[in-house]
């Protein structure tokens, strides 16, 4: 009997194949990957501790993607497909709360244990249109959106059946793996089918994100994000190549101490040709700008105490409308500038092991998730306009929550803090001090 190809290998091949496809769809993505590799290579040769937050192999292959779906049924199908790649829902993000609200609630599908993350950490931020939110959708529009979404099939039922078999068996037969991956990738390609112009525009007026989700008859990769070891360097190199980046790097400022959580930046991709069906039945060619390039640097995972410290630091930076250098100074008022300091104050997660001479060796746990504030910023910075929505006092018809979403997809949604704590606890030294 031949051995099964394990879920992690399917995941690594899926991520690579998506990357290949996205590069042909959005050529600027290839430039971004090229520059990211150059940044990582030069960082690795000049920093002896470059692998502290992940091996060079892991970081080179590391990507996150983003997709958007229209209903709980579609989200459940995504969960079923991604489970075959060893990717499970982690955390609940409510982007409706952001400074510029987006009508979606989200989760991220990713591997959850340490070995799986080291083998390949591919993750996909997945947003679902919040049609039950009356601030965006009145009863009539809600019914039409739900009807539209109900009629489409994002994934071939045979693909989902195959995914269930793979999940149950813990892998795929070698003969079937290529086909399974190719079919999965195809489901996330940009559709060439004509888009109903009037419908797309009606939704765009509410929110361009709503139009991107429910104005077309499929889903697609919205962006694919490589990871870099030094995002400031990346930003300068991309700018030098004539690519206009968004104004700032989102997240914590560049400073002298350890990086925590996530720093991200992005640029707008070019408009892509799409076909539209007009009200007289004719089909015309036009262009839409919905996809873009994004890049990120990952730091150490923060504990709940560290996370509230982060929130305070960011609020202080906002209040001061600080320039980058001022931001670094404000940050330094909130965070210790060494890993030892973070560990002592229990602000971040570390593995603690015993070294060869009996000394304590501390290894940071990498942040594997997303930041709502950054996510909202990414959504927003790449839209032509925010759309218009009423501020009805009756904010929400459906009470979207983590529990609601778990019920809707029939799966647990993992708590990221529990996952980090479990990784930190896998130490061969039992001090009880750091969890
Ligand atoms: C998702 C935006 C969130 C990130 O990196 O924070 C995200 C989207 O645009 O659909 O990908
Ligand atoms: Ni992203």
Short mmCIF file of C-alpha atoms and ligand atoms in Angstrom, two decimals:
data_model
loop_
_atom_site.label_atom_id
_atom_site.label_comp_id
_atom_site.label_asym_id
_atom_site.label_seq_id
_atom_site.Cartn_x
_atom_site.Cartn_y
_atom_site.Cartn_z
CA UNK A 1 0.00 0.00 0.00
CA UNK A 2 1.36 3.40 -0.92
CA UNK A 3 1.61 5.99 1.82
CA UNK A 4 -0.83 8.87 1.80
CA UNK A 5 0.31 12.37 1.01
CA UNK A 6 -0.26 14.15 4.27
CA UNK A 7 -2.38 17.22 4.75
CA UNK A 8 0.64 19.46 5.40
CA UNK A 9 2.15 18.53 2.06
CA UNK A 10 -1.16 19.10 0.30
CA UNK A 11 -1.27 22.50 2.04
CA UNK A 12 2.26 23.43 0.93
CA UNK A 13 1.47 22.39 -2.64
CA UNK A 14 -1.88 24.22 -2.57
CA UNK A 15 -0.18 27.43 -1.38
CA UNK A 16 2.51 27.12 -4.07
CA UNK A 17 -0.06 26.46 -6.80
CA UNK A 18 -2.22 29.41 -5.72
CA UNK A 19 0.88 31.57 -5.78
CA UNK A 20 1.64 30.42 -9.29
CA UNK A 21 -1.89 31.21 -10.45
CA UNK A 22 -2.06 34.58 -8.70
CA UNK A 23 1.24 35.62 -10.33
CA UNK A 24 -0.24 35.07 -13.77
CA UNK A 25 -3.41 36.98 -12.80
CA UNK A 26 -1.68 39.88 -11.02
CA UNK A 27 1.86 40.33 -12.38
CA UNK A 28 2.80 42.92 -9.71
CA UNK A 29 2.54 40.05 -7.22
CA UNK A 30 5.53 38.40 -8.88
CA UNK A 31 7.54 41.60 -8.41
CA UNK A 32 6.54 41.65 -4.77
CA UNK A 33 7.62 38.04 -4.25
CA UNK A 34 10.92 38.75 -6.02
CA UNK A 35 11.66 41.80 -3.86
CA UNK A 36 10.57 39.92 -0.72
CA UNK A 37 13.03 37.12 -1.46
CA UNK A 38 15.83 39.65 -1.99
CA UNK A 39 14.99 41.35 1.32
CA UNK A 40 14.95 38.03 3.15
CA UNK A 41 18.23 36.89 1.64
CA UNK A 42 20.05 40.05 2.57
CA UNK A 43 18.53 40.03 6.05
CA UNK A 44 19.53 36.40 6.59
CA UNK A 45 23.13 37.03 5.57
CA UNK A 46 23.52 40.07 7.82
CA UNK A 47 21.61 38.88 10.91
CA UNK A 48 22.84 35.76 12.69
CA UNK A 49 19.50 35.48 14.55
CA UNK A 50 17.40 35.75 11.35
CA UNK A 51 15.72 32.39 11.98
CA UNK A 52 14.52 33.23 15.47
CA UNK A 53 10.94 33.65 14.26
CA UNK A 54 10.89 30.78 11.77
CA UNK A 55 13.30 28.96 9.48
CA UNK A 56 14.32 30.60 6.20
CA UNK A 57 12.50 27.77 4.35
CA UNK A 58 9.30 28.44 6.28
CA UNK A 59 9.43 32.19 5.77
CA UNK A 60 10.31 31.93 2.06
CA UNK A 61 7.28 29.75 1.34
CA UNK A 62 5.04 31.59 3.79
CA UNK A 63 1.90 33.26 2.43
CA UNK A 64 -1.50 34.30 3.60
CA UNK A 65 -4.45 34.68 1.30
CA UNK A 66 -7.77 36.45 1.63
CA UNK A 67 -11.13 35.35 0.25
CA UNK A 68 -14.68 36.61 0.71
CA UNK A 69 -17.92 34.62 0.65
CA UNK A 70 -21.60 35.45 0.73
CA UNK A 71 -23.38 33.17 3.20
CA UNK A 72 -22.97 30.74 6.12
CA UNK A 73 -23.45 27.86 3.67
CA UNK A 74 -20.51 29.10 1.58
CA UNK A 75 -18.39 29.60 4.69
CA UNK A 76 -19.16 26.04 5.77
CA UNK A 77 -18.05 24.77 2.35
CA UNK A 78 -14.78 26.70 2.68
CA UNK A 79 -14.25 25.11 6.10
CA UNK A 80 -14.82 21.67 4.62
CA UNK A 81 -12.36 22.26 1.77
CA UNK A 82 -9.63 23.79 3.94
CA UNK A 83 -9.83 21.01 6.52
CA UNK A 84 -8.35 18.68 3.90
CA UNK A 85 -5.30 20.96 3.92
CA UNK A 86 -5.08 20.84 7.72
CA UNK A 87 -6.45 24.39 8.06
CA UNK A 88 -8.95 25.12 10.83
CA UNK A 89 -10.92 28.25 11.77
CA UNK A 90 -9.15 30.44 14.32
CA UNK A 91 -10.60 33.57 15.94
CA UNK A 92 -13.54 35.77 15.01
CA UNK A 93 -13.05 39.25 13.55
CA UNK A 94 -15.86 41.78 13.29
CA UNK A 95 -14.88 44.33 10.67
CA UNK A 96 -18.21 46.12 11.09
CA UNK A 97 -16.75 47.71 14.24
CA UNK A 98 -13.83 49.32 12.44
CA UNK A 99 -13.32 53.07 12.07
CA UNK A 100 -14.56 52.68 8.51
CA UNK A 101 -16.92 49.72 8.78
CA UNK A 102 -16.92 46.90 6.25
CA UNK A 103 -20.06 44.68 6.13
CA UNK A 104 -18.28 41.40 6.90
CA UNK A 105 -17.44 39.07 9.77
CA UNK A 106 -14.34 36.92 9.38
CA UNK A 107 -12.21 34.07 10.62
CA UNK A 108 -8.82 32.73 9.51
CA UNK A 109 -8.23 29.14 8.44
CA UNK A 110 -4.77 27.95 9.39
CA UNK A 111 -2.78 25.06 10.85
CA UNK A 112 -2.98 25.06 14.63
CA UNK A 113 -0.13 23.06 16.05
CA UNK A 114 3.53 23.81 16.24
CA UNK A 115 4.86 21.14 13.89
CA UNK A 116 2.22 21.81 11.28
CA UNK A 117 3.00 25.54 11.40
CA UNK A 118 6.70 24.84 10.98
CA UNK A 119 6.02 22.56 8.00
CA UNK A 120 3.89 25.16 6.24
CA UNK A 121 1.89 27.93 7.92
CA UNK A 122 -0.42 28.82 5.00
CA UNK A 123 -3.47 30.73 6.25
CA UNK A 124 -6.48 32.28 4.56
CA UNK A 125 -8.38 35.22 6.04
CA UNK A 126 -11.99 34.46 5.14
CA UNK A 127 -14.73 37.05 5.30
CA UNK A 128 -18.47 36.49 5.07
CA UNK A 129 -20.92 39.16 3.96
CA UNK A 130 -23.08 40.26 6.91
CA UNK A 131 -26.39 40.41 5.03
CA UNK A 132 -28.28 40.45 8.33
CA UNK A 133 -26.87 43.83 9.32
CA UNK A 134 -29.57 46.44 8.69
CA UNK A 135 -27.10 49.29 8.65
CA UNK A 136 -26.03 48.00 5.25
CA UNK A 137 -28.92 45.93 3.90
CA UNK A 138 -32.60 46.71 4.19
CA UNK A 139 -35.04 43.78 4.10
CA UNK A 140 -35.57 44.01 0.34
CA UNK A 141 -31.89 44.18 -0.60
CA UNK A 142 -31.04 41.49 1.92
CA UNK A 143 -33.54 39.13 0.31
CA UNK A 144 -32.17 39.80 -3.17
CA UNK A 145 -28.55 39.34 -2.07
CA UNK A 146 -29.36 36.10 -0.27
CA UNK A 147 -31.27 34.82 -3.26
CA UNK A 148 -28.38 35.63 -5.60
CA UNK A 149 -25.83 33.92 -3.35
CA UNK A 150 -28.08 30.91 -2.73
CA UNK A 151 -28.18 30.12 -6.45
CA UNK A 152 -24.45 29.94 -7.05
CA UNK A 153 -22.11 27.04 -6.29
CA UNK A 154 -18.61 28.13 -5.26
CA UNK A 155 -17.24 24.60 -5.26
CA UNK A 156 -18.01 21.52 -7.29
CA UNK A 157 -19.77 19.04 -4.94
CA UNK A 158 -17.25 16.40 -6.11
CA UNK A 159 -14.39 18.59 -4.86
CA UNK A 160 -16.02 18.89 -1.43
CA UNK A 161 -16.70 15.16 -1.32
CA UNK A 162 -13.04 14.56 -2.11
CA UNK A 163 -12.04 17.00 0.65
CA UNK A 164 -14.16 15.08 3.18
CA UNK A 165 -12.49 11.82 2.19
CA UNK A 166 -9.03 13.32 2.57
CA UNK A 167 -9.87 14.82 5.96
CA UNK A 168 -11.23 11.49 7.20
CA UNK A 169 -8.22 9.53 5.92
CA UNK A 170 -5.64 12.13 7.02
CA UNK A 171 -4.23 12.50 3.51
CA UNK A 172 -4.64 11.88 -0.19
CA UNK A 173 -3.48 9.03 -2.39
CA UNK A 174 -0.53 10.18 -4.54
CA UNK A 175 -2.56 9.51 -7.69
CA UNK A 176 -5.34 11.88 -6.63
CA UNK A 177 -3.34 14.67 -5.00
CA UNK A 178 -2.50 16.68 -8.14
CA UNK A 179 -6.07 16.66 -9.34
CA UNK A 180 -7.45 17.63 -5.94
CA UNK A 181 -5.04 20.57 -5.63
CA UNK A 182 -5.65 21.75 -9.20
CA UNK A 183 -9.44 21.68 -8.71
CA UNK A 184 -9.15 23.54 -5.40
CA UNK A 185 -6.95 26.24 -6.96
CA UNK A 186 -9.33 26.66 -9.91
CA UNK A 187 -12.16 27.47 -7.51
CA UNK A 188 -10.28 30.64 -6.49
CA UNK A 189 -9.47 31.96 -9.97
CA UNK A 190 -11.01 35.22 -11.14
CA UNK A 191 -14.16 34.38 -13.09
CA UNK A 192 -14.43 35.53 -16.70
CA UNK A 193 -18.23 35.28 -16.77
CA UNK A 194 -20.07 38.54 -17.48
CA UNK A 195 -21.11 40.53 -14.43
CA UNK A 196 -24.58 42.11 -14.30
CA UNK A 197 -23.65 45.79 -14.35
CA UNK A 198 -26.78 47.21 -12.69
CA UNK A 199 -26.61 44.67 -9.86
CA UNK A 200 -22.89 45.22 -9.32
CA UNK A 201 -23.43 48.96 -9.16
CA UNK A 202 -26.35 48.76 -6.80
CA UNK A 203 -24.16 46.80 -4.39
CA UNK A 204 -21.13 49.04 -4.90
CA UNK A 205 -23.17 52.00 -3.69
CA UNK A 206 -23.63 50.16 -0.36
CA UNK A 207 -20.06 48.90 -0.18
CA UNK A 208 -17.52 47.92 -2.84
CA UNK A 209 -16.78 44.84 -0.72
CA UNK A 210 -20.45 43.81 -0.97
CA UNK A 211 -20.22 44.12 -4.77
CA UNK A 212 -17.00 42.09 -4.87
CA UNK A 213 -18.71 39.34 -2.86
CA UNK A 214 -22.29 39.21 -4.08
CA UNK A 215 -22.09 41.02 -7.40
CA UNK A 216 -20.25 38.18 -9.14
CA UNK A 217 -20.88 34.48 -9.46
CA UNK A 218 -17.87 33.07 -7.67
CA UNK A 219 -15.18 33.80 -5.13
CA UNK A 220 -11.53 34.57 -5.88
CA UNK A 221 -8.27 35.15 -4.12
CA UNK A 222 -8.38 38.81 -3.15
CA UNK A 223 -4.67 38.98 -2.34
CA UNK A 224 -1.79 36.69 -1.49
CA UNK A 225 0.74 38.00 0.95
CA UNK A 226 4.40 37.00 1.28
CA UNK A 227 6.26 37.43 4.57
CA UNK A 228 9.43 39.48 4.90
CA UNK A 229 11.98 39.66 7.69
CA UNK A 230 12.40 43.43 7.30
CA UNK A 231 9.34 45.33 6.08
CA UNK A 232 10.92 48.82 6.12
CA UNK A 233 13.57 47.62 3.68
CA UNK A 234 10.85 46.07 1.49
CA UNK A 235 8.88 49.33 1.51
CA UNK A 236 11.90 51.30 0.28
CA UNK A 237 12.85 48.80 -2.37
CA UNK A 238 9.31 48.67 -3.79
CA UNK A 239 9.13 52.48 -3.82
CA UNK A 240 12.48 52.58 -5.62
CA UNK A 241 10.99 50.29 -8.27
CA UNK A 242 8.31 52.88 -8.91
CA UNK A 243 5.48 51.05 -7.13
CA UNK A 244 3.33 53.38 -5.03
CA UNK A 245 2.76 51.88 -1.61
CA UNK A 246 0.01 52.99 0.80
CA UNK A 247 1.17 55.84 3.07
CA UNK A 248 2.31 53.82 6.00
CA UNK A 249 3.23 50.48 7.41
CA UNK A 250 0.28 49.38 9.56
CA UNK A 251 0.80 48.03 13.06
CA UNK A 252 3.55 48.67 15.61
CA UNK A 253 6.25 51.20 14.63
CA UNK A 254 9.82 50.29 13.74
CA UNK A 255 11.83 50.54 16.95
CA UNK A 256 14.92 49.18 18.70
CA UNK A 257 13.19 46.37 20.63
CA UNK A 258 11.56 43.06 19.65
CA UNK A 259 8.85 43.10 16.99
CA UNK A 260 5.47 41.85 18.14
CA UNK A 261 2.28 40.85 16.32
CA UNK A 262 2.12 41.98 12.73
CA UNK A 263 3.30 44.85 10.54
CA UNK A 264 1.75 45.10 7.09
CA UNK A 265 1.77 47.30 4.05
CA UNK A 266 0.20 47.12 0.60
CA UNK A 267 -0.10 48.63 -2.85
CA UNK A 268 -2.93 48.79 -5.30
CA UNK A 269 -2.82 46.39 -8.17
CA UNK A 270 -3.78 47.51 -11.63
CA UNK A 271 -7.34 47.35 -12.84
CA UNK A 272 -8.15 43.97 -14.36
CA UNK A 273 -10.34 43.46 -17.44
CA UNK A 274 -13.82 42.11 -16.68
CA UNK A 275 -16.94 41.59 -18.77
CA UNK A 276 -20.23 43.25 -17.91
CA UNK A 277 -23.73 42.46 -19.09
CA UNK A 278 -25.71 45.66 -19.64
CA UNK A 279 -29.46 46.08 -19.18
CA UNK A 280 -30.03 45.72 -22.95
CA UNK A 281 -28.33 42.32 -22.87
CA UNK A 282 -25.11 43.42 -24.57
CA UNK A 283 -21.75 42.46 -23.07
CA UNK A 284 -19.03 45.09 -22.71
CA UNK A 285 -15.45 44.98 -21.55
CA UNK A 286 -14.40 47.20 -18.69
CA UNK A 287 -11.88 47.09 -15.88
CA UNK A 288 -12.20 46.66 -12.12
CA UNK A 289 -9.67 47.38 -9.40
CA UNK A 290 -10.39 44.99 -6.59
CA UNK A 291 -7.19 43.06 -6.04
CA UNK A 292 -3.91 44.27 -4.65
CA UNK A 293 -0.51 43.41 -3.27
CA UNK A 294 0.25 43.10 0.42
CA UNK A 295 3.30 42.12 2.42
CA UNK A 296 3.85 41.50 6.11
CA UNK A 297 6.43 41.02 8.84
CA UNK A 298 5.55 38.79 11.78
CA UNK A 299 6.67 39.24 15.36
CA UNK A 300 6.10 37.57 18.70
CA UNK A 301 2.60 36.56 19.83
CA UNK A 302 1.28 38.70 22.70
CA UNK A 303 -0.62 37.41 25.73
CA UNK A 304 -3.96 39.07 26.59
CA UNK A 305 -2.00 41.43 28.87
CA UNK A 306 0.40 42.20 26.03
CA UNK A 307 -2.49 42.75 23.67
CA UNK A 308 -4.12 45.33 25.91
CA UNK A 309 -0.73 47.02 26.24
CA UNK A 310 -0.60 47.09 22.44
CA UNK A 311 -4.08 48.65 22.29
CA UNK A 312 -2.99 51.37 24.74
CA UNK A 313 0.22 52.07 22.82
CA UNK A 314 -1.65 52.36 19.51
CA UNK A 315 -4.29 54.64 21.07
CA UNK A 316 -1.52 56.90 22.42
CA UNK A 317 0.17 56.97 19.01
CA UNK A 318 -3.15 57.88 17.35
CA UNK A 319 -3.95 60.55 19.93
CA UNK A 320 -0.56 62.20 19.38
CA UNK A 321 -0.91 61.86 15.58
CA UNK A 322 2.69 60.79 15.93
CA UNK A 323 5.34 60.72 13.21
CA UNK A 324 7.29 57.47 12.91
CA UNK A 325 10.07 58.56 15.32
CA UNK A 326 7.56 59.86 17.87
CA UNK A 327 5.60 56.63 17.48
CA UNK A 328 8.73 54.65 18.34
CA UNK A 329 9.22 56.77 21.48
CA UNK A 330 5.60 56.26 22.57
CA UNK A 331 5.92 52.54 21.88
CA UNK A 332 9.03 52.41 24.09
CA UNK A 333 6.99 53.91 26.95
CA UNK A 334 4.71 50.86 26.74
CA UNK A 335 6.94 47.92 25.91
CA UNK A 336 10.22 46.58 27.34
CA UNK A 337 12.97 46.54 24.71
CA UNK A 338 14.16 42.97 25.28
CA UNK A 339 12.62 39.52 24.95
CA UNK A 340 13.57 38.88 28.58
CA UNK A 341 11.52 41.95 29.56
CA UNK A 342 8.52 40.72 27.58
CA UNK A 343 8.79 37.30 29.22
CA UNK A 344 9.21 38.65 32.75
CA UNK A 345 6.17 40.89 32.44
CA UNK A 346 4.26 38.02 30.79
CA UNK A 347 3.39 40.20 27.81
CA UNK A 348 4.38 37.68 25.13
CA UNK A 349 4.59 33.90 24.62
CA UNK A 350 7.89 32.03 24.74
CA UNK A 351 8.91 28.41 24.85
CA UNK A 352 11.38 27.78 27.62
CA UNK A 353 13.80 24.89 27.31
CA UNK A 354 16.92 23.84 29.13
CA UNK A 355 20.12 24.45 27.22
CA UNK A 356 23.19 22.15 27.18
CA UNK A 357 24.72 23.84 30.23
CA UNK A 358 21.49 23.78 32.22
CA UNK A 359 20.65 27.36 31.30
CA UNK A 360 17.17 28.55 30.32
CA UNK A 361 16.73 28.99 26.59
CA UNK A 362 13.83 31.15 25.56
CA UNK A 363 12.31 30.88 22.06
CA UNK A 364 9.64 33.35 20.94
CA UNK A 365 6.30 32.01 19.71
CA UNK A 366 5.45 33.59 16.33
CA UNK A 367 2.18 35.48 15.89
CA UNK A 368 0.12 33.47 13.38
CA UNK A 369 -3.07 35.54 13.23
CA UNK A 370 -4.38 38.88 11.97
CA UNK A 371 -5.12 42.30 13.43
CA UNK A 372 -8.64 43.69 12.98
CA UNK A 373 -7.27 47.21 12.84
CA UNK A 374 -4.80 46.33 10.14
CA UNK A 375 -7.37 44.25 8.28
CA UNK A 376 -9.85 47.13 8.21
CA UNK A 377 -7.03 49.42 7.07
CA UNK A 378 -6.15 46.98 4.29
CA UNK A 379 -9.77 46.69 3.14
CA UNK A 380 -10.14 50.45 3.21
CA UNK A 381 -6.89 51.63 1.71
CA UNK A 382 -7.57 49.67 -1.42
CA UNK A 383 -11.08 50.84 -2.12
CA UNK A 384 -12.06 53.74 -4.31
CA UNK A 385 -14.72 54.77 -1.84
CA UNK A 386 -16.24 53.48 1.37
CA UNK A 387 -19.78 53.22 0.07
CA UNK A 388 -22.70 54.74 1.89
CA UNK A 389 -24.67 53.10 4.63
CA UNK A 390 -27.36 54.41 6.88
CA UNK A 391 -26.77 54.68 10.61
CA UNK A 392 -29.99 53.03 11.64
CA UNK A 393 -30.31 52.84 15.42
CA UNK A 394 -31.40 49.22 15.05
CA UNK A 395 -27.87 48.24 14.26
CA UNK A 396 -28.07 44.56 13.70
CA UNK A 397 -30.76 42.09 12.79
CA UNK A 398 -28.49 39.08 13.16
CA UNK A 399 -26.29 38.95 16.23
CA UNK A 400 -23.04 37.92 14.64
CA UNK A 401 -20.54 36.53 17.13
CA UNK A 402 -17.91 33.84 17.39
CA UNK A 403 -20.56 31.45 18.75
CA UNK A 404 -22.93 32.33 15.94
CA UNK A 405 -20.24 31.62 13.36
CA UNK A 406 -19.22 28.33 15.01
CA UNK A 407 -22.85 27.22 14.87
CA UNK A 408 -23.23 28.37 11.27
CA UNK A 409 -20.30 26.26 10.09
CA UNK A 410 -20.79 23.42 12.56
CA UNK A 411 -17.23 23.63 13.86
CA UNK A 412 -15.36 25.02 16.83
CA UNK A 413 -13.59 28.28 16.22
CA UNK A 414 -10.26 28.10 17.98
CA UNK A 415 -9.14 30.66 20.50
CA UNK A 416 -5.70 31.90 19.39
CA UNK A 417 -4.53 32.52 22.98
CA UNK A 418 -5.15 28.89 23.86
CA UNK A 419 -3.14 27.79 20.84
CA UNK A 420 -0.18 30.04 21.74
CA UNK A 421 -0.31 28.95 25.37
CA UNK A 422 -0.25 25.31 24.27
CA UNK A 423 2.86 25.92 22.14
CA UNK A 424 4.55 27.83 24.96
CA UNK A 425 3.74 25.00 27.36
CA UNK A 426 5.62 22.45 25.23
CA UNK A 427 8.79 23.11 27.14
CA UNK A 428 11.01 20.52 28.71
CA UNK A 429 11.32 22.77 31.71
CA UNK A 430 8.45 23.07 34.12
CA UNK A 431 8.68 26.43 35.84
CA UNK A 432 5.00 27.30 35.91
CA UNK A 433 6.11 30.89 35.58
CA UNK A 434 5.40 31.49 31.94
CA UNK A 435 2.33 30.10 30.30
C1 LIG B 1 -9.11 40.77 3.94
C2 LIG B 1 -8.36 41.85 4.68
C3 LIG B 1 -7.64 41.25 5.86
C4 LIG B 1 -5.14 41.18 6.39
O1 LIG B 1 -4.01 40.89 6.02
O2 LIG B 1 -5.37 41.81 7.44
C5 LIG B 1 -6.27 40.75 5.54
C6 LIG B 1 -9.73 41.18 2.64
O3 LIG B 1 -9.36 42.23 2.06
O4 LIG B 1 -10.59 40.41 2.18
O5 LIG B 1 -6.03 40.04 4.63
NI1 LIG B 2 -4.00 40.30 4.03
#
